[in-house]
């Protein structure tokens, strides 16, 4: 009985040691996976950003796309604006931030609007009309303005919004694809290297 008792204690001890080692390894592996999932790197498609974070990234000379719009949250939801853009960006494998300036600090938005107008002489202002802008070299640029076109996204958000009329509508979806192509062409023409 002495040998059997010692064998049982040794087996229990080895089992406990093995379980402890497995727990440590699984905890370490879980931490690494969680760190990767919670990284600050934006995902392909739409990523929400605050106005302050956008300004900080702009002032840090980062280069990225941002979809700017000014609309009530219920309009954004009913129009399926974000879902349509997100789907289109994912199809093109593009990472884009989005910013609803509706509830943003008006003075900050006005300052950015004036700063934008002073460097571009724009006919298409993303703060006034909404759309994809390219942030680079500490400024914002409108691919729509670059190509001499305009689309009033903010007005359209207010006009769209029944279950049968959303941004998945063929005509609006074509315009979304066109605006994405303008953005891609603009960054290529201007040799802008995105920083995310």
Short mmCIF file of N, CA and C in Angstrom, two decimals:
data_model
loop_
_atom_site.label_atom_id
_atom_site.label_comp_id
_atom_site.label_asym_id
_atom_site.label_seq_id
_atom_site.Cartn_x
_atom_site.Cartn_y
_atom_site.Cartn_z
N UNK A 1 0.82 -1.19 0.00
CA UNK A 1 0.00 0.00 0.00
C UNK A 1 0.85 1.24 0.00
N UNK A 2 2.05 1.14 0.53
CA UNK A 2 2.95 2.27 0.57
C UNK A 2 3.37 2.69 -0.82
N UNK A 3 3.72 1.68 -1.67
CA UNK A 3 4.13 2.02 -3.03
C UNK A 3 2.96 2.58 -3.85
N UNK A 4 1.74 1.97 -3.67
CA UNK A 4 0.57 2.46 -4.39
C UNK A 4 0.23 3.88 -3.96
N UNK A 5 0.34 4.19 -2.69
CA UNK A 5 0.05 5.53 -2.18
C UNK A 5 1.04 6.55 -2.73
N UNK A 6 2.33 6.16 -2.78
CA UNK A 6 3.35 7.06 -3.34
C UNK A 6 3.13 7.29 -4.84
N UNK A 7 2.77 6.22 -5.55
CA UNK A 7 2.51 6.33 -6.99
C UNK A 7 1.33 7.26 -7.25
N UNK A 8 0.29 7.12 -6.42
CA UNK A 8 -0.89 7.97 -6.58
C UNK A 8 -0.53 9.44 -6.33
N UNK A 9 0.27 9.69 -5.28
CA UNK A 9 0.68 11.07 -4.97
C UNK A 9 1.54 11.64 -6.09
N UNK A 10 2.43 10.83 -6.64
CA UNK A 10 3.30 11.28 -7.73
C UNK A 10 2.46 11.58 -8.98
N UNK A 11 1.48 10.71 -9.29
CA UNK A 11 0.60 10.94 -10.44
C UNK A 11 -0.20 12.23 -10.27
N UNK A 12 -0.74 12.44 -9.08
CA UNK A 12 -1.50 13.67 -8.80
C UNK A 12 -0.61 14.90 -8.96
N UNK A 13 0.60 14.77 -8.39
CA UNK A 13 1.55 15.89 -8.48
C UNK A 13 1.91 16.18 -9.94
N UNK A 14 2.19 15.12 -10.72
CA UNK A 14 2.52 15.31 -12.14
C UNK A 14 1.32 15.87 -12.90
N UNK A 15 0.12 15.40 -12.57
CA UNK A 15 -1.09 15.92 -13.21
C UNK A 15 -1.28 17.39 -12.89
N UNK A 16 -1.08 17.77 -11.64
CA UNK A 16 -1.20 19.18 -11.24
C UNK A 16 -0.15 20.04 -11.94
N UNK A 17 1.07 19.53 -12.02
CA UNK A 17 2.14 20.28 -12.70
C UNK A 17 1.80 20.45 -14.17
N UNK A 18 1.35 19.37 -14.81
CA UNK A 18 0.98 19.43 -16.23
C UNK A 18 -0.17 20.40 -16.47
N UNK A 19 -1.19 20.35 -15.61
CA UNK A 19 -2.31 21.28 -15.73
C UNK A 19 -1.85 22.73 -15.54
N UNK A 20 -0.95 22.94 -14.57
CA UNK A 20 -0.44 24.29 -14.33
C UNK A 20 0.32 24.82 -15.53
N UNK A 21 1.14 23.98 -16.13
CA UNK A 21 1.91 24.38 -17.31
C UNK A 21 0.95 24.69 -18.47
N UNK A 22 -0.06 23.85 -18.66
CA UNK A 22 -1.03 24.09 -19.73
C UNK A 22 -1.80 25.39 -19.50
N UNK A 23 -2.18 25.65 -18.26
CA UNK A 23 -2.88 26.90 -17.95
C UNK A 23 -2.01 28.11 -18.24
N UNK A 24 -0.74 28.02 -17.87
CA UNK A 24 0.17 29.14 -18.13
C UNK A 24 0.31 29.37 -19.63
N UNK A 25 0.50 28.28 -20.41
CA UNK A 25 0.62 28.43 -21.85
C UNK A 25 -0.66 28.97 -22.48
N UNK A 26 -1.79 28.47 -22.03
CA UNK A 26 -3.05 28.95 -22.63
C UNK A 26 -3.31 30.40 -22.24
N UNK A 27 -2.93 30.79 -21.04
CA UNK A 27 -3.10 32.19 -20.63
C UNK A 27 -2.20 33.09 -21.46
N UNK A 28 -0.98 32.66 -21.70
CA UNK A 28 -0.06 33.46 -22.52
C UNK A 28 -0.58 33.55 -23.95
N UNK A 29 -1.01 32.43 -24.49
CA UNK A 29 -1.55 32.43 -25.85
C UNK A 29 -2.79 33.29 -25.95
N UNK A 30 -3.65 33.25 -24.96
CA UNK A 30 -4.87 34.06 -24.95
C UNK A 30 -4.55 35.53 -24.90
N UNK A 31 -3.53 35.88 -24.14
CA UNK A 31 -3.15 37.28 -24.03
C UNK A 31 -2.64 37.80 -25.38
N UNK A 32 -1.81 37.00 -26.06
CA UNK A 32 -1.30 37.43 -27.36
C UNK A 32 -2.43 37.61 -28.36
N UNK A 33 -3.36 36.66 -28.40
CA UNK A 33 -4.48 36.76 -29.33
C UNK A 33 -5.33 37.98 -29.02
N UNK A 34 -5.59 38.20 -27.73
CA UNK A 34 -6.41 39.35 -27.35
C UNK A 34 -5.70 40.65 -27.73
N UNK A 35 -4.38 40.67 -27.57
CA UNK A 35 -3.63 41.89 -27.92
C UNK A 35 -3.74 42.15 -29.42
N UNK A 36 -3.67 41.10 -30.23
CA UNK A 36 -3.80 41.28 -31.67
C UNK A 36 -5.19 41.77 -32.03
N UNK A 37 -6.23 41.20 -31.41
CA UNK A 37 -7.59 41.59 -31.71
C UNK A 37 -7.89 43.01 -31.29
N UNK A 38 -7.27 43.47 -30.22
CA UNK A 38 -7.54 44.80 -29.69
C UNK A 38 -6.51 45.83 -30.14
N UNK A 39 -5.74 45.50 -31.14
CA UNK A 39 -4.71 46.44 -31.59
C UNK A 39 -5.35 47.70 -32.15
N UNK A 40 -4.55 48.73 -32.25
CA UNK A 40 -5.05 50.00 -32.76
C UNK A 40 -5.13 50.03 -34.28
N UNK A 41 -4.65 48.98 -34.92
CA UNK A 41 -4.67 48.96 -36.37
C UNK A 41 -6.11 48.86 -36.86
N UNK A 42 -6.53 49.80 -37.72
CA UNK A 42 -7.91 49.75 -38.22
C UNK A 42 -8.11 48.56 -39.15
N UNK A 43 -9.35 48.11 -39.23
CA UNK A 43 -9.70 46.96 -40.07
C UNK A 43 -10.06 47.44 -41.48
N UNK A 44 -10.05 46.53 -42.41
CA UNK A 44 -10.51 46.84 -43.76
C UNK A 44 -11.99 47.17 -43.67
N UNK A 45 -12.41 48.22 -44.38
CA UNK A 45 -13.78 48.70 -44.31
C UNK A 45 -13.83 49.97 -43.49
N UNK A 46 -14.97 50.25 -42.91
CA UNK A 46 -15.16 51.48 -42.14
C UNK A 46 -14.73 51.32 -40.69
N UNK A 47 -14.08 52.36 -40.17
CA UNK A 47 -13.64 52.43 -38.79
C UNK A 47 -14.05 53.79 -38.26
N UNK A 48 -14.79 53.81 -37.16
CA UNK A 48 -15.23 55.08 -36.61
C UNK A 48 -14.03 55.83 -36.01
N UNK A 49 -14.06 57.14 -36.13
CA UNK A 49 -13.00 57.98 -35.56
C UNK A 49 -13.65 59.24 -34.98
N UNK A 50 -13.07 59.75 -33.93
CA UNK A 50 -13.57 61.01 -33.37
C UNK A 50 -12.90 62.17 -34.09
N UNK A 51 -13.50 63.33 -33.98
CA UNK A 51 -12.92 64.52 -34.61
C UNK A 51 -11.54 64.80 -34.03
N UNK A 52 -11.41 64.70 -32.71
CA UNK A 52 -10.11 64.95 -32.07
C UNK A 52 -9.04 63.98 -32.55
N UNK A 53 -9.40 62.70 -32.69
CA UNK A 53 -8.42 61.72 -33.18
C UNK A 53 -8.06 61.96 -34.64
N UNK A 54 -9.04 62.38 -35.44
CA UNK A 54 -8.75 62.70 -36.83
C UNK A 54 -7.76 63.87 -36.92
N UNK A 55 -8.00 64.90 -36.09
CA UNK A 55 -7.12 66.06 -36.08
C UNK A 55 -5.72 65.66 -35.63
N UNK A 56 -5.64 64.83 -34.60
CA UNK A 56 -4.33 64.38 -34.10
C UNK A 56 -3.59 63.62 -35.19
N UNK A 57 -4.27 62.73 -35.90
CA UNK A 57 -3.64 61.98 -36.98
C UNK A 57 -3.21 62.92 -38.12
N UNK A 58 -4.06 63.90 -38.42
CA UNK A 58 -3.74 64.89 -39.46
C UNK A 58 -2.51 65.69 -39.06
N UNK A 59 -2.50 66.17 -37.82
CA UNK A 59 -1.38 66.98 -37.33
C UNK A 59 -0.09 66.17 -37.21
N UNK A 60 -0.24 64.85 -37.12
CA UNK A 60 0.91 63.95 -37.04
C UNK A 60 1.38 63.53 -38.44
N UNK A 61 0.82 64.19 -39.46
CA UNK A 61 1.16 63.92 -40.87
C UNK A 61 0.91 62.49 -41.31
N UNK A 62 -0.11 61.85 -40.71
CA UNK A 62 -0.51 60.53 -41.17
C UNK A 62 -1.34 60.70 -42.44
N UNK A 63 -1.42 59.65 -43.23
CA UNK A 63 -2.16 59.69 -44.49
C UNK A 63 -3.22 58.60 -44.46
N UNK A 64 -4.49 58.99 -44.65
CA UNK A 64 -5.59 58.04 -44.56
C UNK A 64 -6.83 58.61 -45.23
N UNK A 65 -7.79 57.73 -45.50
CA UNK A 65 -9.09 58.13 -46.02
C UNK A 65 -10.04 58.35 -44.85
N UNK A 66 -10.91 59.36 -45.00
CA UNK A 66 -11.96 59.57 -44.01
C UNK A 66 -13.25 59.94 -44.74
N UNK A 67 -14.32 59.24 -44.40
CA UNK A 67 -15.65 59.54 -44.93
C UNK A 67 -16.28 60.52 -43.95
N UNK A 68 -16.50 61.75 -44.40
CA UNK A 68 -17.07 62.80 -43.56
C UNK A 68 -18.51 63.01 -43.98
N UNK A 69 -19.39 63.07 -43.01
CA UNK A 69 -20.80 63.34 -43.29
C UNK A 69 -21.41 64.06 -42.10
N UNK A 70 -22.55 64.71 -42.34
CA UNK A 70 -23.24 65.49 -41.32
C UNK A 70 -24.71 65.09 -41.38
N UNK A 71 -25.12 64.19 -40.49
CA UNK A 71 -26.50 63.69 -40.55
C UNK A 71 -26.95 63.19 -39.18
N UNK A 72 -28.26 63.25 -38.97
CA UNK A 72 -28.84 62.69 -37.75
C UNK A 72 -28.58 61.19 -37.73
N UNK A 73 -28.34 60.65 -36.54
CA UNK A 73 -28.04 59.22 -36.41
C UNK A 73 -29.16 58.35 -36.99
N UNK A 74 -30.40 58.75 -36.78
CA UNK A 74 -31.50 57.94 -37.31
C UNK A 74 -31.52 57.93 -38.84
N UNK A 75 -31.07 59.04 -39.47
CA UNK A 75 -30.98 59.07 -40.94
C UNK A 75 -29.86 58.15 -41.43
N UNK A 76 -28.75 58.19 -40.71
CA UNK A 76 -27.62 57.33 -41.09
C UNK A 76 -28.06 55.87 -41.01
N UNK A 77 -28.78 55.54 -39.96
CA UNK A 77 -29.23 54.16 -39.77
C UNK A 77 -30.26 53.76 -40.83
N UNK A 78 -31.26 54.60 -41.06
CA UNK A 78 -32.33 54.22 -41.99
C UNK A 78 -31.86 54.17 -43.45
N UNK A 79 -30.86 54.97 -43.79
CA UNK A 79 -30.37 54.98 -45.17
C UNK A 79 -29.39 53.85 -45.47
N UNK A 80 -28.92 53.18 -44.42
CA UNK A 80 -27.91 52.13 -44.54
C UNK A 80 -26.62 52.67 -45.17
N UNK A 81 -26.36 53.94 -44.89
CA UNK A 81 -25.18 54.62 -45.41
C UNK A 81 -23.89 53.87 -45.06
N UNK A 82 -23.71 53.61 -43.77
CA UNK A 82 -22.46 53.00 -43.34
C UNK A 82 -22.32 51.57 -43.84
N UNK A 83 -23.42 50.83 -43.86
CA UNK A 83 -23.37 49.46 -44.36
C UNK A 83 -22.98 49.42 -45.84
N UNK A 84 -23.56 50.31 -46.63
CA UNK A 84 -23.26 50.34 -48.07
C UNK A 84 -21.80 50.71 -48.32
N UNK A 85 -21.33 51.76 -47.63
CA UNK A 85 -19.92 52.14 -47.80
C UNK A 85 -18.99 51.05 -47.30
N UNK A 86 -19.30 50.47 -46.14
CA UNK A 86 -18.46 49.43 -45.57
C UNK A 86 -18.33 48.25 -46.54
N UNK A 87 -19.44 47.83 -47.10
CA UNK A 87 -19.42 46.72 -48.07
C UNK A 87 -18.56 47.07 -49.28
N UNK A 88 -18.72 48.28 -49.79
CA UNK A 88 -17.95 48.71 -50.97
C UNK A 88 -16.46 48.80 -50.65
N UNK A 89 -16.11 49.33 -49.47
CA UNK A 89 -14.70 49.42 -49.09
C UNK A 89 -14.08 48.04 -48.91
N UNK A 90 -14.83 47.14 -48.32
CA UNK A 90 -14.31 45.77 -48.13
C UNK A 90 -14.07 45.08 -49.46
N UNK A 91 -14.97 45.30 -50.43
CA UNK A 91 -14.78 44.70 -51.76
C UNK A 91 -13.50 45.19 -52.40
N UNK A 92 -13.13 46.44 -52.13
CA UNK A 92 -11.92 47.03 -52.71
C UNK A 92 -10.71 46.86 -51.79
N UNK A 93 -10.90 46.23 -50.63
CA UNK A 93 -9.83 46.01 -49.65
C UNK A 93 -9.22 47.35 -49.18
N UNK A 94 -10.11 48.29 -48.83
CA UNK A 94 -9.68 49.63 -48.43
C UNK A 94 -10.07 49.87 -46.97
N UNK A 95 -9.18 50.50 -46.25
CA UNK A 95 -9.43 50.89 -44.86
C UNK A 95 -9.77 52.38 -44.85
N UNK A 96 -10.90 52.72 -44.22
CA UNK A 96 -11.39 54.10 -44.21
C UNK A 96 -11.96 54.41 -42.82
N UNK A 97 -11.67 55.60 -42.34
CA UNK A 97 -12.30 56.08 -41.11
C UNK A 97 -13.59 56.79 -41.49
N UNK A 98 -14.54 56.85 -40.56
CA UNK A 98 -15.75 57.64 -40.84
C UNK A 98 -16.03 58.54 -39.65
N UNK A 99 -16.56 59.72 -39.98
CA UNK A 99 -16.77 60.77 -38.98
C UNK A 99 -18.07 61.50 -39.27
N UNK A 100 -19.00 61.41 -38.34
CA UNK A 100 -20.24 62.18 -38.42
C UNK A 100 -19.99 63.47 -37.65
N UNK A 101 -19.97 64.60 -38.36
CA UNK A 101 -19.67 65.87 -37.70
C UNK A 101 -20.92 66.53 -37.11
N UNK A 102 -22.05 65.83 -37.14
CA UNK A 102 -23.31 66.38 -36.63
C UNK A 102 -23.18 66.88 -35.19
N UNK A 103 -22.57 66.10 -34.32
CA UNK A 103 -22.48 66.47 -32.91
C UNK A 103 -21.08 66.96 -32.52
N UNK A 104 -20.26 67.22 -33.50
CA UNK A 104 -18.88 67.66 -33.22
C UNK A 104 -18.87 69.13 -32.81
N UNK A 105 -17.78 69.54 -32.22
CA UNK A 105 -17.60 70.93 -31.81
C UNK A 105 -17.63 71.83 -33.04
N UNK A 106 -18.61 72.75 -33.07
CA UNK A 106 -18.81 73.60 -34.25
C UNK A 106 -17.60 74.48 -34.55
N UNK A 107 -16.96 75.00 -33.52
CA UNK A 107 -15.79 75.87 -33.74
C UNK A 107 -14.66 75.08 -34.39
N UNK A 108 -14.46 73.84 -33.93
CA UNK A 108 -13.39 73.02 -34.51
C UNK A 108 -13.70 72.68 -35.96
N UNK A 109 -14.96 72.33 -36.24
CA UNK A 109 -15.35 72.02 -37.61
C UNK A 109 -15.20 73.26 -38.49
N UNK A 110 -15.59 74.44 -37.98
CA UNK A 110 -15.45 75.68 -38.75
C UNK A 110 -13.99 75.98 -39.05
N UNK A 111 -13.12 75.75 -38.06
CA UNK A 111 -11.69 75.98 -38.26
C UNK A 111 -11.15 75.05 -39.34
N UNK A 112 -11.53 73.76 -39.28
CA UNK A 112 -11.08 72.80 -40.29
C UNK A 112 -11.64 73.14 -41.67
N UNK A 113 -12.89 73.60 -41.70
CA UNK A 113 -13.52 74.01 -42.95
C UNK A 113 -12.76 75.17 -43.58
N UNK A 114 -12.43 76.17 -42.78
CA UNK A 114 -11.66 77.33 -43.28
C UNK A 114 -10.27 76.91 -43.73
N UNK A 115 -9.64 76.05 -42.95
CA UNK A 115 -8.31 75.55 -43.30
C UNK A 115 -8.36 74.78 -44.63
N UNK A 116 -9.41 73.99 -44.80
CA UNK A 116 -9.59 73.24 -46.04
C UNK A 116 -9.74 74.20 -47.22
N UNK A 117 -10.63 75.17 -47.07
CA UNK A 117 -10.90 76.12 -48.16
C UNK A 117 -9.65 76.93 -48.51
N UNK A 118 -8.84 77.26 -47.51
CA UNK A 118 -7.67 78.11 -47.77
C UNK A 118 -6.61 77.40 -48.61
N UNK A 119 -6.51 76.10 -48.51
CA UNK A 119 -5.48 75.41 -49.30
C UNK A 119 -6.02 74.84 -50.60
N UNK A 120 -7.34 74.75 -50.74
CA UNK A 120 -7.84 74.05 -51.93
C UNK A 120 -8.56 74.94 -52.94
N UNK A 121 -9.17 76.04 -52.48
CA UNK A 121 -10.02 76.82 -53.38
C UNK A 121 -11.14 75.96 -53.93
N UNK A 122 -11.64 75.09 -53.10
CA UNK A 122 -12.52 74.00 -53.49
C UNK A 122 -13.91 74.40 -53.94
N UNK A 123 -14.42 73.62 -54.87
CA UNK A 123 -15.84 73.71 -55.19
C UNK A 123 -16.59 72.58 -54.49
N UNK A 124 -15.87 71.54 -54.07
CA UNK A 124 -16.48 70.45 -53.32
C UNK A 124 -15.80 70.37 -51.96
N UNK A 125 -16.55 70.76 -50.94
CA UNK A 125 -16.01 70.79 -49.59
C UNK A 125 -16.58 69.62 -48.79
N UNK A 126 -15.74 68.68 -48.33
CA UNK A 126 -16.26 67.52 -47.61
C UNK A 126 -16.96 67.89 -46.29
N UNK A 127 -16.63 69.05 -45.71
CA UNK A 127 -17.31 69.46 -44.49
C UNK A 127 -18.71 69.99 -44.79
N UNK A 128 -18.87 70.60 -45.93
CA UNK A 128 -20.16 71.16 -46.29
C UNK A 128 -21.05 70.12 -46.97
N UNK A 129 -20.47 69.33 -47.87
CA UNK A 129 -21.26 68.40 -48.68
C UNK A 129 -21.14 66.94 -48.25
N UNK A 130 -20.08 66.61 -47.53
CA UNK A 130 -19.84 65.23 -47.16
C UNK A 130 -19.15 64.47 -48.27
N UNK A 131 -18.47 63.39 -47.95
CA UNK A 131 -17.85 62.48 -48.90
C UNK A 131 -16.50 62.04 -48.37
N UNK A 132 -15.80 61.24 -49.15
CA UNK A 132 -14.48 60.74 -48.78
C UNK A 132 -13.47 61.86 -48.99
N UNK A 133 -12.66 62.08 -47.97
CA UNK A 133 -11.54 63.00 -48.09
C UNK A 133 -10.26 62.20 -47.87
N UNK A 134 -9.17 62.73 -48.38
CA UNK A 134 -7.87 62.11 -48.16
C UNK A 134 -7.09 63.05 -47.24
N UNK A 135 -6.68 62.52 -46.10
CA UNK A 135 -5.88 63.31 -45.17
C UNK A 135 -4.42 62.94 -45.44
N UNK A 136 -3.61 63.96 -45.71
CA UNK A 136 -2.18 63.71 -45.98
C UNK A 136 -1.43 65.03 -45.84
N UNK A 137 -0.18 64.95 -45.51
CA UNK A 137 0.68 66.13 -45.40
C UNK A 137 0.06 67.21 -44.51
N UNK A 138 -0.66 66.80 -43.47
CA UNK A 138 -1.24 67.75 -42.53
C UNK A 138 -2.45 68.51 -43.06
N UNK A 139 -3.07 68.02 -44.13
CA UNK A 139 -4.25 68.71 -44.69
C UNK A 139 -5.26 67.68 -45.17
N UNK A 140 -6.44 68.17 -45.54
CA UNK A 140 -7.48 67.32 -46.13
C UNK A 140 -7.63 67.71 -47.59
N UNK A 141 -7.84 66.70 -48.43
CA UNK A 141 -8.07 66.95 -49.85
C UNK A 141 -9.30 66.18 -50.29
N UNK A 142 -10.04 66.75 -51.23
CA UNK A 142 -11.23 66.11 -51.77
C UNK A 142 -10.93 65.55 -53.15
N UNK A 143 -10.99 64.22 -53.30
CA UNK A 143 -10.85 63.66 -54.64
C UNK A 143 -11.92 64.17 -55.59
N UNK A 144 -13.13 64.45 -55.08
CA UNK A 144 -14.18 64.99 -55.95
C UNK A 144 -13.73 66.34 -56.51
N UNK A 145 -13.18 67.19 -55.64
CA UNK A 145 -12.70 68.50 -56.09
C UNK A 145 -11.56 68.33 -57.09
N UNK A 146 -10.67 67.40 -56.83
CA UNK A 146 -9.52 67.14 -57.70
C UNK A 146 -9.98 66.79 -59.12
N UNK A 147 -11.07 66.03 -59.22
CA UNK A 147 -11.59 65.65 -60.53
C UNK A 147 -12.70 66.58 -61.02
N UNK A 148 -12.94 67.68 -60.30
CA UNK A 148 -13.90 68.69 -60.74
C UNK A 148 -15.34 68.22 -60.72
N UNK A 149 -15.65 67.34 -59.78
CA UNK A 149 -17.02 66.85 -59.66
C UNK A 149 -17.55 67.13 -58.26
N UNK A 150 -18.85 66.96 -58.10
CA UNK A 150 -19.45 67.20 -56.79
C UNK A 150 -20.61 66.26 -56.57
N UNK A 151 -20.82 65.91 -55.33
CA UNK A 151 -21.95 65.08 -54.93
C UNK A 151 -22.29 65.48 -53.52
N UNK A 152 -23.52 65.86 -53.28
CA UNK A 152 -23.91 66.35 -51.96
C UNK A 152 -24.43 65.18 -51.13
N UNK A 153 -23.49 64.48 -50.50
CA UNK A 153 -23.82 63.33 -49.68
C UNK A 153 -24.73 63.72 -48.51
N UNK A 154 -24.44 64.83 -47.86
CA UNK A 154 -25.24 65.25 -46.71
C UNK A 154 -26.71 65.47 -47.09
N UNK A 155 -26.95 66.13 -48.21
CA UNK A 155 -28.32 66.35 -48.66
C UNK A 155 -29.00 65.02 -49.00
N UNK A 156 -28.26 64.15 -49.65
CA UNK A 156 -28.81 62.87 -50.07
C UNK A 156 -29.20 62.01 -48.87
N UNK A 157 -28.42 62.05 -47.80
CA UNK A 157 -28.76 61.29 -46.59
C UNK A 157 -30.14 61.71 -46.09
N UNK A 158 -30.44 63.00 -46.16
CA UNK A 158 -31.74 63.49 -45.72
C UNK A 158 -32.88 63.09 -46.64
N UNK A 159 -32.57 62.83 -47.91
CA UNK A 159 -33.61 62.48 -48.89
C UNK A 159 -33.91 60.98 -48.95
N UNK A 160 -32.94 60.17 -48.59
CA UNK A 160 -33.06 58.72 -48.68
C UNK A 160 -33.56 58.20 -47.33
N UNK A 161 -34.15 57.02 -47.31
CA UNK A 161 -34.40 56.48 -46.00
C UNK A 161 -35.58 55.57 -45.79
N UNK A 162 -36.21 55.08 -46.82
CA UNK A 162 -37.22 54.07 -46.58
C UNK A 162 -36.56 52.71 -46.76
N UNK A 163 -37.22 51.66 -46.32
CA UNK A 163 -36.63 50.32 -46.45
C UNK A 163 -36.34 49.98 -47.90
N UNK A 164 -37.12 50.53 -48.83
CA UNK A 164 -36.91 50.21 -50.24
C UNK A 164 -35.98 51.21 -50.92
N UNK A 165 -35.56 52.24 -50.21
CA UNK A 165 -34.70 53.27 -50.80
C UNK A 165 -33.55 53.57 -49.85
N UNK A 166 -32.43 52.93 -50.08
CA UNK A 166 -31.25 53.09 -49.23
C UNK A 166 -30.02 53.34 -50.10
N UNK A 167 -28.85 53.41 -49.49
CA UNK A 167 -27.62 53.57 -50.25
C UNK A 167 -27.22 52.30 -50.99
N UNK A 168 -27.98 51.23 -50.83
CA UNK A 168 -27.75 50.04 -51.64
C UNK A 168 -28.46 50.16 -52.99
N UNK A 169 -29.27 51.22 -53.19
CA UNK A 169 -29.91 51.50 -54.46
C UNK A 169 -28.83 51.57 -55.55
N UNK A 170 -29.11 51.02 -56.72
CA UNK A 170 -28.12 50.92 -57.79
C UNK A 170 -27.46 52.25 -58.15
N UNK A 171 -28.24 53.31 -58.30
CA UNK A 171 -27.67 54.60 -58.69
C UNK A 171 -26.74 55.15 -57.62
N UNK A 172 -27.15 55.08 -56.35
CA UNK A 172 -26.30 55.58 -55.27
C UNK A 172 -25.08 54.69 -55.09
N UNK A 173 -25.28 53.38 -55.29
CA UNK A 173 -24.17 52.46 -55.16
C UNK A 173 -23.13 52.72 -56.25
N UNK A 174 -23.56 53.08 -57.44
CA UNK A 174 -22.62 53.44 -58.52
C UNK A 174 -21.82 54.68 -58.13
N UNK A 175 -22.49 55.65 -57.48
CA UNK A 175 -21.80 56.86 -57.05
C UNK A 175 -20.80 56.54 -55.94
N UNK A 176 -21.15 55.64 -55.05
CA UNK A 176 -20.22 55.21 -54.00
C UNK A 176 -18.97 54.62 -54.65
N UNK A 177 -19.18 53.73 -55.61
CA UNK A 177 -18.04 53.10 -56.29
C UNK A 177 -17.21 54.14 -57.04
N UNK A 178 -17.87 55.13 -57.64
CA UNK A 178 -17.17 56.19 -58.35
C UNK A 178 -16.33 57.02 -57.37
N UNK A 179 -16.89 57.33 -56.20
CA UNK A 179 -16.14 58.12 -55.22
C UNK A 179 -14.94 57.34 -54.68
N UNK A 180 -15.11 56.03 -54.54
CA UNK A 180 -13.98 55.20 -54.11
C UNK A 180 -12.90 55.20 -55.18
N UNK A 181 -13.30 55.07 -56.44
CA UNK A 181 -12.31 55.08 -57.52
C UNK A 181 -11.59 56.42 -57.59
N UNK A 182 -12.34 57.54 -57.41
CA UNK A 182 -11.70 58.85 -57.37
C UNK A 182 -10.64 58.90 -56.27
N UNK A 183 -10.98 58.35 -55.11
CA UNK A 183 -10.05 58.37 -53.98
C UNK A 183 -8.81 57.55 -54.29
N UNK A 184 -9.00 56.37 -54.86
CA UNK A 184 -7.86 55.53 -55.23
C UNK A 184 -7.00 56.21 -56.29
N UNK A 185 -7.65 56.79 -57.30
CA UNK A 185 -6.91 57.46 -58.37
C UNK A 185 -6.15 58.68 -57.83
N UNK A 186 -6.80 59.42 -56.93
CA UNK A 186 -6.17 60.61 -56.36
C UNK A 186 -4.91 60.24 -55.59
N UNK A 187 -5.00 59.22 -54.73
CA UNK A 187 -3.81 58.85 -53.95
C UNK A 187 -2.71 58.32 -54.87
N UNK A 188 -3.10 57.65 -55.95
CA UNK A 188 -2.09 57.17 -56.90
C UNK A 188 -1.46 58.34 -57.66
N UNK A 189 -2.30 59.26 -58.19
CA UNK A 189 -1.80 60.40 -58.95
C UNK A 189 -0.88 61.28 -58.12
N UNK A 190 -1.26 61.47 -56.86
CA UNK A 190 -0.48 62.33 -55.97
C UNK A 190 0.62 61.59 -55.23
N UNK A 191 0.75 60.30 -55.52
CA UNK A 191 1.76 59.43 -54.90
C UNK A 191 1.71 59.52 -53.37
N UNK A 192 0.50 59.40 -52.84
CA UNK A 192 0.28 59.45 -51.39
C UNK A 192 0.36 58.02 -50.86
N UNK A 193 1.23 57.82 -49.90
CA UNK A 193 1.35 56.50 -49.28
C UNK A 193 0.58 56.52 -47.97
N UNK A 194 -0.48 55.73 -47.90
CA UNK A 194 -1.30 55.68 -46.70
C UNK A 194 -0.49 55.07 -45.55
N UNK A 195 -0.78 55.51 -44.33
CA UNK A 195 0.07 55.12 -43.20
C UNK A 195 -0.52 54.07 -42.28
N UNK A 196 -1.66 53.46 -42.62
CA UNK A 196 -2.15 52.42 -41.72
C UNK A 196 -1.79 51.06 -42.16
#
